[in-house]
XYZ file of C-alpha atoms in Angstrom:
532
model
C -40.324 33.962 20.002
C -43.827 32.433 19.932
C -45.372 31.578 16.589
C -48.940 32.696 15.706
C -51.511 30.520 17.378
C -52.850 27.846 15.025
C -54.513 24.506 15.577
C -52.059 21.640 15.589
C -53.655 18.260 14.826
C -50.404 16.425 15.598
C -50.006 17.815 19.082
C -50.679 14.564 20.907
C -53.321 13.434 23.410
C -56.936 14.480 23.799
C -57.451 18.163 23.404
C -54.191 18.513 21.504
C -55.922 19.741 18.338
C -56.960 22.830 20.246
C -53.401 23.773 21.218
C -51.610 26.821 19.798
C -49.023 25.896 17.172
C -45.926 26.355 19.342
C -47.553 24.566 22.277
C -48.566 21.743 19.928
C -45.003 21.451 18.634
C -43.653 21.155 22.183
C -46.400 18.742 23.260
C -45.729 16.471 20.293
C -42.193 16.001 21.588
C -43.614 14.354 24.722
C -46.238 12.138 23.039
C -44.341 8.891 23.609
C -46.115 5.678 22.616
C -44.505 3.612 25.388
C -44.903 3.783 29.172
C -43.829 7.086 30.733
C -43.841 9.010 33.995
C -46.311 11.900 34.050
C -44.628 15.117 35.185
C -47.395 17.620 34.579
C -48.888 19.887 31.940
C -47.372 22.460 29.600
C -47.403 26.146 30.538
C -47.919 28.413 27.544
C -48.580 32.165 27.485
C -49.448 32.114 31.168
C -51.953 29.261 30.807
C -51.674 25.650 31.949
C -52.713 23.269 29.147
C -53.920 19.928 30.580
C -54.199 18.591 27.033
C -50.408 18.896 26.630
C -48.836 16.509 29.159
C -45.088 16.579 29.826
C -43.629 13.126 30.440
C -40.430 11.062 30.746
C -40.166 7.701 28.929
C -39.784 4.926 31.482
C -37.033 3.309 29.443
C -34.915 6.495 29.542
C -34.699 6.734 33.330
C -31.357 4.897 33.263
C -29.923 7.849 31.314
C -29.733 9.729 34.613
C -31.036 13.182 35.423
C -30.927 16.415 37.384
C -33.607 18.092 39.479
C -32.462 21.612 40.366
C -33.878 24.852 41.737
C -33.674 27.387 44.530
C -34.773 26.531 48.057
C -38.555 26.332 48.373
C -39.318 25.852 44.679
C -40.556 22.246 45.000
C -37.532 20.055 44.169
C -38.260 17.546 46.909
C -41.893 17.201 45.812
C -40.718 16.560 42.231
C -38.392 13.864 43.545
C -41.317 12.362 45.469
C -43.569 12.500 42.389
C -41.028 10.634 40.275
C -40.362 8.044 42.989
C -44.085 7.323 43.387
C -44.586 6.641 39.688
C -41.459 4.529 39.418
C -42.675 2.391 42.303
C -46.106 2.102 40.700
C -44.396 0.834 37.523
C -42.531 -1.869 39.451
C -39.169 -0.049 39.596
C -37.309 -0.074 42.952
C -36.195 3.382 44.083
C -33.448 4.668 46.381
C -33.914 8.083 48.010
C -31.161 9.878 49.917
C -33.209 12.002 52.305
C -30.943 14.727 53.678
C -33.681 16.810 55.308
C -35.837 14.011 56.658
C -39.006 15.031 54.811
C -39.336 12.136 52.346
C -40.531 9.506 54.796
C -44.105 10.538 53.963
C -43.913 8.523 50.743
C -44.981 5.515 52.815
C -48.275 7.160 53.863
C -51.293 8.281 51.821
C -51.403 12.000 51.089
C -53.851 14.472 52.531
C -56.166 16.031 49.982
C -57.194 19.653 50.218
C -58.313 22.612 48.205
C -54.867 23.324 46.795
C -54.293 19.707 45.827
C -57.669 19.449 44.095
C -57.029 22.727 42.267
C -53.566 21.622 41.114
C -54.914 18.264 39.914
C -57.619 19.983 37.856
C -55.087 22.354 36.275
C -52.796 19.568 35.046
C -55.426 16.949 34.200
C -54.468 14.647 37.076
C -56.851 12.144 38.636
C -55.552 12.562 42.175
C -56.140 9.904 44.818
C -54.239 9.435 48.078
C -51.848 6.494 48.139
C -48.848 5.318 50.145
C -46.034 3.228 48.691
C -43.997 0.265 50.012
C -41.004 1.811 51.766
C -37.930 0.665 53.646
C -36.113 3.102 55.934
C -32.340 2.942 56.357
C -29.732 4.960 58.272
C -25.954 5.096 57.932
C -24.510 2.947 60.676
C -27.767 3.309 62.589
C -27.296 7.080 63.055
C -30.947 8.105 63.236
C -34.111 6.186 62.376
C -33.713 3.235 60.062
C -32.141 -0.137 59.336
C -28.381 0.318 59.957
C -26.334 0.367 56.758
C -22.758 -0.829 57.323
C -19.884 -1.982 55.144
C -16.564 -3.657 55.928
C -13.199 -2.056 55.224
C -12.215 -5.147 53.229
C -15.233 -4.742 50.983
C -14.265 -1.136 50.287
C -10.830 -2.238 49.159
C -7.642 -0.163 49.027
C -8.369 1.805 45.857
C -11.778 3.109 46.920
C -10.643 3.765 50.468
C -7.560 5.623 49.207
C -9.812 7.959 47.227
C -11.955 8.623 50.284
C -8.906 9.195 52.509
C -7.415 11.452 49.797
C -4.121 9.584 49.675
C -1.583 10.211 46.935
C -0.422 7.551 44.503
C 2.472 6.314 46.688
C 0.269 6.154 49.770
C -2.420 4.338 47.792
C 0.122 1.701 46.744
C 1.225 1.314 50.370
C -2.395 0.881 51.446
C -2.757 -1.802 48.774
C 0.271 -3.548 50.261
C -1.351 -3.421 53.697
C -4.551 -4.980 52.348
C -2.502 -7.656 50.551
C -0.685 -8.554 53.767
C -3.949 -8.663 55.739
C -5.538 -10.977 53.160
C -2.504 -13.271 53.062
C -2.383 -13.559 56.860
C -6.133 -14.017 57.340
C -6.484 -10.687 59.156
C -10.036 -9.574 58.385
C -10.400 -5.792 58.030
C -13.941 -5.337 59.295
C -13.797 -1.864 60.825
C -11.362 1.031 61.045
C -9.713 -0.203 64.250
C -8.728 -3.347 62.338
C -7.025 -1.269 59.659
C -5.364 0.916 62.268
C -4.056 -2.160 64.110
C -2.528 -3.682 60.957
C -0.832 -0.414 59.957
C 0.602 0.049 63.453
C 1.815 -3.555 63.548
C 3.631 -3.300 60.213
C 5.761 -0.382 61.390
C 6.509 -1.932 64.790
C 9.807 -3.714 65.491
C 7.977 -7.032 65.285
C 6.080 -6.289 62.084
C 8.681 -4.475 59.978
C 10.308 -7.676 58.667
C 6.915 -8.922 57.392
C 6.926 -6.638 54.329
C 10.642 -6.500 53.569
C 10.376 -8.974 50.737
C 7.562 -7.067 48.975
C 8.543 -3.432 49.402
C 8.047 -2.502 53.016
C 6.060 0.330 54.603
C 7.762 3.541 55.625
C 6.976 5.063 59.003
C 6.162 8.397 57.329
C 3.584 6.836 54.964
C 2.068 4.843 57.813
C 1.752 8.086 59.781
C -0.130 9.776 56.928
C -2.511 6.835 56.604
C -3.175 6.729 60.346
C -3.827 10.485 60.480
C -6.201 10.217 57.514
C -8.088 7.419 59.263
C -8.369 9.569 62.383
C -9.792 12.494 60.379
C -12.216 10.139 58.666
C -13.362 8.769 62.013
C -14.118 12.306 63.115
C -16.590 12.476 60.214
C -18.495 9.620 61.867
C -17.140 6.795 59.724
C -16.615 4.473 62.702
C -20.366 3.841 62.856
C -20.547 3.013 59.163
C -17.751 0.428 58.985
C -18.590 -2.885 60.584
C -20.844 -5.913 60.440
C -23.341 -7.181 59.514
C -22.582 -5.681 56.128
C -25.576 -4.355 54.180
C -26.371 -6.324 51.027
C -26.980 -3.752 48.290
C -29.165 -6.324 46.552
C -31.803 -5.403 49.163
C -32.373 -2.203 47.158
C -33.653 -4.151 44.144
C -36.735 -5.616 45.795
C -40.362 -5.340 44.765
C -43.399 -5.650 47.030
C -45.788 -8.634 46.809
C -48.188 -6.476 44.758
C -45.466 -5.857 42.144
C -44.689 -2.260 43.081
C -41.067 -1.285 43.545
C -39.842 -0.876 47.118
C -38.749 2.689 47.909
C -35.627 2.561 50.087
C -35.334 5.839 51.983
C -31.916 6.551 53.482
C -32.544 8.904 56.386
C -29.591 11.320 56.533
C -30.522 14.244 58.843
C -28.111 12.862 61.438
C -25.148 13.137 59.053
C -25.830 16.468 57.321
C -22.622 17.799 58.851
C -20.639 14.730 57.727
C -20.509 15.071 53.934
C -17.456 12.835 53.624
C -19.367 9.999 55.245
C -22.266 10.511 52.837
C -19.854 10.620 49.902
C -18.233 7.404 51.078
C -21.565 5.675 51.215
C -22.458 6.775 47.676
C -19.172 5.532 46.265
C -19.412 2.195 48.018
C -23.062 1.660 47.165
C -22.683 2.395 43.464
C -19.376 0.521 43.212
C -20.864 -2.501 44.975
C -23.929 -2.537 42.738
C -21.814 -2.074 39.632
C -19.603 -5.006 40.629
C -22.561 -7.323 41.266
C -25.050 -6.436 38.527
C -24.740 -7.956 35.036
C -24.586 -5.886 31.860
C -28.111 -5.480 30.485
C -27.957 -2.472 28.173
C -31.175 -0.519 27.663
C -34.258 -2.123 29.227
C -37.958 -1.332 28.967
C -37.631 -0.004 32.496
C -34.637 0.414 34.815
C -33.748 -2.064 37.530
C -33.258 0.719 40.056
C -33.291 4.527 40.144
C -31.285 6.561 42.678
C -32.223 10.036 43.848
C -29.568 11.950 45.785
C -31.081 14.991 47.466
C -28.819 17.922 48.407
C -26.216 16.679 45.920
C -23.957 19.681 46.557
C -23.014 17.994 49.847
C -21.697 15.107 47.794
C -19.301 17.259 45.775
C -18.287 19.982 48.261
C -14.581 19.654 49.008
C -14.332 16.449 46.989
C -10.912 15.459 45.726
C -10.104 15.127 42.037
C -9.815 11.361 42.466
C -13.272 11.213 44.031
C -14.834 13.223 41.201
C -13.195 10.984 38.624
C -14.584 7.925 40.409
C -18.112 9.367 40.517
C -17.961 10.362 36.843
C -16.803 6.912 35.773
C -19.391 5.163 37.934
C -22.270 7.297 36.632
C -21.130 6.711 33.063
C -20.825 2.946 33.378
C -23.667 1.999 35.696
C -26.244 2.962 33.051
C -25.453 -0.276 31.222
C -26.363 -2.177 34.418
C -29.904 -0.763 34.266
C -29.427 1.761 37.079
C -30.420 5.428 36.779
C -29.006 8.216 38.958
C -30.748 11.560 39.607
C -28.986 14.405 41.422
C -31.145 16.918 43.281
C -29.525 20.266 44.093
C -29.908 24.030 43.788
C -28.096 24.874 40.551
C -26.421 22.796 37.835
C -23.096 24.381 38.807
C -23.262 22.339 42.016
C -22.551 19.289 39.855
C -19.129 18.975 38.144
C -19.237 19.388 34.375
C -18.079 15.840 33.626
C -20.913 14.456 35.752
C -23.459 16.954 34.425
C -22.672 15.823 30.896
C -23.954 12.333 31.795
C -27.400 13.566 32.902
C -29.899 13.243 30.043
C -33.088 14.314 31.867
C -33.533 17.806 33.355
C -36.195 19.281 35.631
C -35.143 22.845 36.432
C -37.199 24.709 39.022
C -37.042 28.474 39.565
C -33.734 30.240 40.169
C -33.140 33.556 41.919
C -31.036 36.422 40.602
C -30.670 38.620 43.659
C -26.863 38.902 43.556
C -24.188 39.044 40.845
C -23.281 35.439 41.643
C -26.946 34.451 41.237
C -27.110 36.202 37.870
C -23.956 34.431 36.737
C -25.346 31.062 37.826
C -28.595 31.814 35.984
C -26.797 32.546 32.704
C -24.697 29.404 33.110
C -27.856 27.340 33.660
C -29.539 28.735 30.556
C -26.544 27.754 28.432
C -26.961 24.104 29.453
C -30.411 23.825 27.815
C -31.115 23.077 24.136
C -32.203 26.005 21.966
C -35.829 26.964 22.504
C -38.340 29.722 21.829
C -38.381 30.627 25.530
C -36.545 33.509 27.097
C -35.184 31.115 29.689
C -33.631 33.788 31.890
C -37.049 35.353 32.286
C -38.905 32.065 32.613
C -36.551 30.596 35.217
C -36.888 33.630 37.470
C -40.687 33.789 37.177
C -41.670 30.144 37.730
C -43.904 29.485 40.727
C -43.582 26.758 43.329
C -44.190 23.388 41.723
C -43.326 24.639 38.244
C -40.219 23.808 36.239
C -38.522 23.929 32.870
C -38.170 20.377 31.534
C -36.219 18.617 28.816
C -35.732 14.842 28.737
C -34.514 12.172 26.347
C -37.120 10.790 23.987
C -37.427 7.062 23.341
C -34.988 7.503 20.465
C -32.445 9.154 22.797
C -32.877 12.688 21.346
C -33.560 15.677 23.638
C -37.187 16.768 23.783
C -38.210 20.419 23.283
C -37.758 22.624 26.360
C -41.121 22.783 28.141
C -42.247 25.087 30.928
C -44.335 22.749 33.093
C -46.759 22.871 35.975
C -46.022 19.703 37.891
C -48.462 17.202 39.326
C -48.978 16.874 43.073
C -47.609 13.769 44.824
C -50.298 11.351 46.009
C -48.373 10.325 49.140
C -47.907 12.452 52.247
C -45.987 15.644 51.436
C -44.009 15.777 54.662
C -42.372 13.448 57.187
C -44.210 10.805 59.152
C -43.822 10.954 62.934
C -40.830 9.406 64.679
C -43.007 6.802 66.391
C -44.493 5.683 63.065
C -41.024 5.623 61.538
C -39.615 3.509 64.368
C -42.578 1.137 64.141
C -42.011 0.691 60.396
C -38.327 -0.034 60.993
C -39.045 -2.573 63.746
C -41.607 -4.326 61.532
C -39.209 -4.601 58.591
C -38.054 -8.034 57.477
C -34.534 -6.569 57.344
C -34.490 -5.503 60.994
C -33.470 -8.870 62.535
C -30.714 -9.188 59.929
C -29.028 -5.803 60.329
C -30.170 -4.123 63.544
C -27.569 -5.525 65.939
C -23.919 -4.710 65.292
C -21.527 -7.670 65.508
C -17.904 -7.265 66.581
C -16.400 -10.659 65.821
C -12.747 -11.604 66.005
C -10.896 -9.810 63.249
C -7.504 -8.178 62.669
C -7.582 -5.990 65.775
C -8.466 -8.847 68.114
C -5.977 -11.255 66.509
C -3.092 -8.807 66.590
C -3.965 -7.743 70.141
C -4.019 -11.387 71.257
C -0.686 -12.058 69.539
C 0.816 -8.965 71.138
C -0.427 -9.982 74.573
C 0.911 -13.513 74.091
C 4.283 -12.090 72.964
C 4.358 -9.738 75.977
C 3.506 -12.574 78.363
C 6.179 -14.793 76.784
C 8.723 -11.987 77.029
C 7.743 -11.412 80.672
C 8.190 -15.107 81.485
C 11.548 -15.152 79.720
C 12.615 -12.029 81.639
C 11.571 -13.580 84.945
C 13.415 -16.787 84.144
C 16.506 -14.839 83.132
C 16.296 -12.799 86.349
C 15.972 -15.969 88.427
C 18.965 -17.524 86.643
C 20.960 -14.338 87.161
C 20.115 -14.264 90.868
C 21.068 -17.952 91.264
C 24.338 -17.337 89.475
C 24.972 -14.292 91.632
C 24.301 -16.319 94.812
C 26.702 -19.036 93.688
C 29.347 -16.429 92.984
C 28.831 -14.932 96.439
C 29.291 -18.350 98.132
C 32.389 -19.072 96.098
C 33.785 -15.666 96.940
C 33.213 -16.189 100.687
C 35.013 -19.542 100.635
C 37.859 -17.973 98.728
C 38.179 -15.159 101.240
C 38.313 -17.630 104.106
C 40.878 -19.871 102.414
C 43.091 -16.938 101.563
C 43.057 -15.303 104.994
C 46.238 -15.036 107.152
C 44.630 -16.938 110.009
C 43.887 -19.898 107.791
C 47.470 -19.909 106.450
C 48.947 -19.848 109.971
C 46.714 -22.646 111.071
C 47.555 -24.687 108.022
C 51.280 -24.402 108.847
C 50.723 -25.841 112.311
C 48.645 -28.714 111.012
C 51.503 -31.142 111.766
C 51.275 -30.504 115.470
C 48.654 -32.017 117.731
C 47.160 -28.618 118.504
C 47.166 -27.668 114.838
C 45.441 -30.844 113.913
C 42.733 -30.275 116.508
C 42.139 -26.716 115.402
C 42.109 -27.809 111.781
C 39.569 -30.485 112.486
C 37.442 -28.073 114.406
C 37.466 -25.669 111.489
C 36.501 -28.424 108.993
C 33.813 -29.770 111.277
C 35.507 -32.835 112.558
C 35.129 -33.728 116.226
C 38.299 -33.719 118.410
C 39.031 -37.116 119.889
C 38.803 -37.236 123.709
C 41.875 -38.580 125.563
C 41.709 -40.824 128.559
């Protein structure tokens, strides 16, 4: 319930003394002395108050956040607004662009009557500006620098979570990785992993693991089927070399602005498992490489994951646990994570509990399920004087209910806000411009061309071919020896038949006579002496 309108001298910036009491109380909660991102201006009693700015402290962006709202309410523009200001403050940004409409951040915006009107309403000095951007694509699917990773770099634990293996199967996969490492069999792509699994259950490979536990045929079958299903999600394009260095996401431009890395994902909208895999690998890789820094004046990097419901749909319990743990721990590495989705219920409760900053756009209540989601959303906000159910269903496009963490880490008052307009292009750039930007990137020569060097698959295939050729030679030699032995036996048998015949016996008996001797000689090849 709104208090009587009274001047509030402590309400904050210029014009604050003219604010109604309740508006002044809310505005004072956003009057941070340190650097902050400007979201917009407070809405109060149907009026937009440019003297009451709503902001987010720059140092609190590593406490993560949520941007939510129904389709068409302006979530993507809010994401773009935040990314622009982070870049301007020297903070690198990562944007997961599921719909392909965030590439415009690299180009100056187009002013117009609506933009000028919005700027005047919120006290914004609007000027068109583009920001340094790098465009990436998973495995080169679509426009962008190809982002790839090796199976070895994923490791058995992370890959087991993605393949949804049980504990026993995960241990077996760990054994497979251990064997591959010990034998120098590099697992670069999925065909390498498939080759090693198949080898270890073959007659030749089974003895290799006997001393350390072995691999059952049934478990190997499950792993191979899981790999096949994963490949059908498009993972074959993602695994390979050259592997993307996640340190590339931490770059700043020569002018000091943070580079905005835009991951173009329209080509994999129907492959949520692939997108989920990328998120897990990217965050896990960054977490492993970055040092502990605690709370900084500004984050090292801020992630924005648009269409976050695709990340969690159908996710296994193990996957959700991994995401929750990663989000919780990566804050201390100076990395902030923002999820962008339709309703907070799209994000699991354990993850939602880690998100300190909230920008909630309008929600609809057309169905019983919508009404239930609306009530659930309201319960996630701190207590306020607003009737949030009413406010959330009456917000216009580009308006939101906001609460963030103050510089002391306490939640700010809930504030209905009219948001600023982005200064970059609010829409995608053309494909030709996008391709030109990719080709001109310093990263293009490093990552554009896939490399299929000799790894586990090639080594095992070569060994198998060599073994087959050796076996073939041995078989031929054995066949030749058998044929020679058979020929010798046939000759010996023929001689035996001749020696044992009745004719030979009769002749042998007459060998004492002259005629017998002549016949005998003739049979043994001796010439008969001529008589004179």
